[in-house]
Amino acid sequence: MTDLQKTPADAASAPAPAGDPFLSVRDLRIHFDTDDGLVRSVDGVSFDLHKGRTLGIVGESGSGKSVTSLGIMGLHRSKRARISGEIRLNGEDLISAGPDRVRQLRGRELAMIFQDPLTAMHPYYTVGQQIVEAYRVHHPQATKKQARTRAVEMLDRVGIPQPDRRVDDYPHQFSGGMRQRAMIAMALVNDPSLLIADEPTTALDVTVQAQILDLIRDLQEEFGSAVIIITHDLGVVAELADDILVMYGGKCIERGPAETLFDAPEHPYTWGLLGSMPRLDRELQDRLVPVKGTPPSLINVPTGCAFHPRCPYAALTGGRSDSEVPVLAEAAPGHHAACHLPAAERHRIFAEEIAPRL
Amino acid sequence: MTDTQTTSIPSPAPASDREPLLKVTGLTRHFPIRSGLMRRQTGAVRAVDGIDFTVNAGETLGVVGESGCGKSTMGRLVTRLDEPTAGKIEFEGTDITHLGVGAMRPMRRDIQMIFQDPYSSLNPRHTVGTIVSAPFKLQGVQPEGGVKKAVQELLELCGLSPEHYNRYPHEFSGGQRQRIGIARALALKPKMIVADEPVSALDVSIQAQVVNLLDDLQQELGLTYLIIAHDLSVVRHVSDRVAVMYLGKVVEIADRDSLYRSPMHPYTNALMSAVPVPDPRRRQRAGRERILLTGDVPSPINPPSGCRFRTRCWKAQDICSSQEPPLVALKTGHQVACHFPENAPSGNAPAETAS
């Protein structure tokens, strides 16, 4: 596993990361025991993330992207979940660390923005009380007044009008977009070094989505934190992410810098995702090119390459697709894909069959 | 599949080209707000506030707008799941605005609905066979070759296996459930289908499958669609004409290509520029071109005077707060309700000033 490096071609977008990554995940596995069998939600995911960089995790529902993020936050109950692998935050392993230590870090070093701000906020407490609580847990020496000032300041920073008055409102008095802003304020109140946003804009309208994406980008520039954005919307990751990780069936099947991933995707599943969505920036296609079939069950993940039952090119792998799990190999500098097809063959198929239809 | 058509359904003469299949004039729905001891009406949520449009046979009209703009209420009014406060709905020339439950029943054969959430729109205690055959039972229709055969043909038409007849909804994935909902809507060979966010609950790869299915069904069965969605790229893909709604009003309605190439209403412009483009290279440029709307949609209880979009519009002037812009055709097949439209053909703009 090499470092996520930028190719020289896109060095303009961000400086090449140097030094040790801030967050380093190695062979993360999160399995759940259920009555129906073992659910392999995350099955060997590895990635690195540097400060000031944004990683986008893309995948369909059930691909394990949210479970990964909850795993990093230490939000799985140890009774139910079997977690193995390594999650190193600033060199410190979070999996072997005790729950108390993780609790200290959570909220201060790691913070999370959830998908649905209405269910993620407590309806009984005012928005201000909830932000104040998050602040005082990690700043026990702060007075209530200081904490409140800080809450107002954060609400102002995320663009809530009249923050000194709105701080005393309840979540239901906020609109969807404002609630999402308030949740971002709550996540950022302790200046976390790592921010995980799990589908932060899925519940929002496009106009509000654009505002929130802008806000996340601005805040990241200002605070220099590392951001993981989890979404199923390739448009959203294209807006924010420096690097993209595509998940399928609990595994990372492709990982690379955003530009090359969109320009020269390596994995047939990524081609399928790109072909499935109608795009406003392209001429109208006659028909979309969907991925056939449905995502796999995580209890009965197909043998070999989990994507092979849906892959139109599975026959070209010489029978390896259903017997051998493909390894994530470097296909281009900094760009990894887990596919049995020989790289030259993939490039030919993409250039001849896929690219003209996108 | 075509032979599931029963003889009991009269096949009316094809509507002439000029006669629209569905004609809506001044459609209004106000939800009363009652308060106090006497439950007196103290206000109203003006969910749909006077909209006009037509849908021609065989075409697809897409309706887009932010949440709360009244697009779903409009869909429920057109299918008469809800009673309009005012206005008129004509289907094939028949006024169906205030038909009672009994009088509406024969019309329901022709207007069917596909719902947004494939999880809550199917009864979990009924088998697929019961769900898809329910329309036959309710309408007293005896399909040729029996109900079971008809249902299995419908399932096949929608890309499901006929063996799924005895299964329950929980055995299916979201995309398959949506197909069951579509099969049910098609059972009576309707003329028009109103689909409220038919693909928004589905994964991207499944979304494309369902969009293609809707496309195929339209070609095969000559259906007319009214598709309500918030996703502008999906709407562009499926529609022939597109209506943009804002706060209970239609602000722009036009042919698809005309609307997406040269949107005239500032709101349409803002909506389109807000759609994230899946191309990281365009990120820098998109940031500059993007029109960021500030704030939220105003409350439909007290909509702004005049033009409803003026509170968020960067082109708003005095006239916008005093006079409501009418929906006028500035170009063939392109109607817009704005005092200062963009991309308007020269000499046609009502009050164009330097902007």
XYZ file of C-alpha atoms in Angstrom, chain A residues 54-61 63 65 199-202 209 213 217 229-247 253-282 285 288-291 335 350 354 358, chain B residues 202-208 231 233 274-283 290:
95
model
C -10.631 15.706 1.301
C -11.369 12.060 0.672
C -14.635 11.123 -0.998
C -16.062 7.663 -0.359
C -18.588 6.664 -3.001
C -20.788 3.616 -3.208
C -24.339 2.366 -3.340
C -26.379 1.653 -0.255
C -21.516 -0.985 0.142
C -19.336 3.348 3.341
C -24.239 12.104 3.108
C -24.291 15.708 4.368
C -26.520 16.998 1.580
C -28.670 14.043 0.578
C -26.855 21.617 -1.205
C -20.922 22.238 -0.080
C -15.085 23.807 1.419
C -17.159 12.955 2.616
C -19.384 9.947 2.115
C -21.995 10.055 -0.577
C -23.641 8.147 -3.367
C -23.691 11.268 -5.552
C -20.706 11.440 -7.865
C -21.502 15.101 -8.503
C -21.006 15.953 -4.845
C -17.631 14.212 -4.570
C -16.482 15.853 -7.775
C -17.193 19.199 -6.137
C -15.292 18.536 -2.947
C -12.930 15.597 -2.986
C -9.205 15.544 -3.781
C -9.113 11.768 -3.704
C -11.915 9.303 -4.242
C -12.437 5.797 -2.961
C -15.124 3.661 -4.587
C -16.605 0.917 -2.434
C -12.479 -1.464 -5.615
C -10.926 1.720 -6.918
C -9.027 4.584 -5.376
C -7.315 7.544 -6.931
C -7.115 11.292 -7.368
C -10.465 12.837 -8.295
C -9.358 14.051 -11.720
C -8.026 10.744 -12.960
C -10.881 8.818 -11.427
C -13.389 10.794 -13.444
C -11.269 11.046 -16.603
C -9.885 7.543 -16.711
C -11.809 5.303 -14.334
C -10.300 1.836 -14.159
C -12.991 -0.387 -12.695
C -16.045 -1.587 -14.648
C -18.237 -0.721 -11.652
C -17.054 2.879 -11.732
C -17.842 2.943 -15.458
C -21.298 1.674 -14.583
C -21.812 4.379 -11.972
C -20.727 7.091 -14.386
C -22.928 5.664 -17.140
C -25.954 5.422 -14.855
C -26.348 9.061 -14.166
C -27.842 11.576 -16.498
C -25.577 14.626 -16.630
C -26.507 18.216 -17.171
C -23.067 19.083 -18.516
C -23.259 16.668 -21.424
C -27.933 10.611 -24.332
C -28.685 5.569 -19.802
C -26.334 2.636 -19.444
C -27.209 1.130 -16.074
C -25.316 -1.548 -14.208
C -4.525 5.265 -8.967
C -12.822 2.186 -21.646
C -17.311 3.358 -22.406
C -20.437 8.921 -21.096
C -33.139 4.341 -5.446
C -29.410 3.858 -5.870
C -27.757 5.414 -8.904
C -27.313 2.188 -10.848
C -30.898 1.112 -10.107
C -32.179 4.607 -10.880
C -30.937 4.243 -14.428
C -33.407 15.989 -9.723
C -30.709 15.840 -14.616
C -26.610 24.567 -8.300
C -26.561 21.034 -9.696
C -23.180 19.536 -8.886
C -21.291 18.599 -12.018
C -19.470 15.278 -11.848
C -16.296 16.696 -13.301
C -13.584 17.797 -10.877
C -11.879 19.880 -13.552
C -14.862 22.137 -13.728
C -14.813 22.760 -10.002
C -22.613 29.328 -9.724
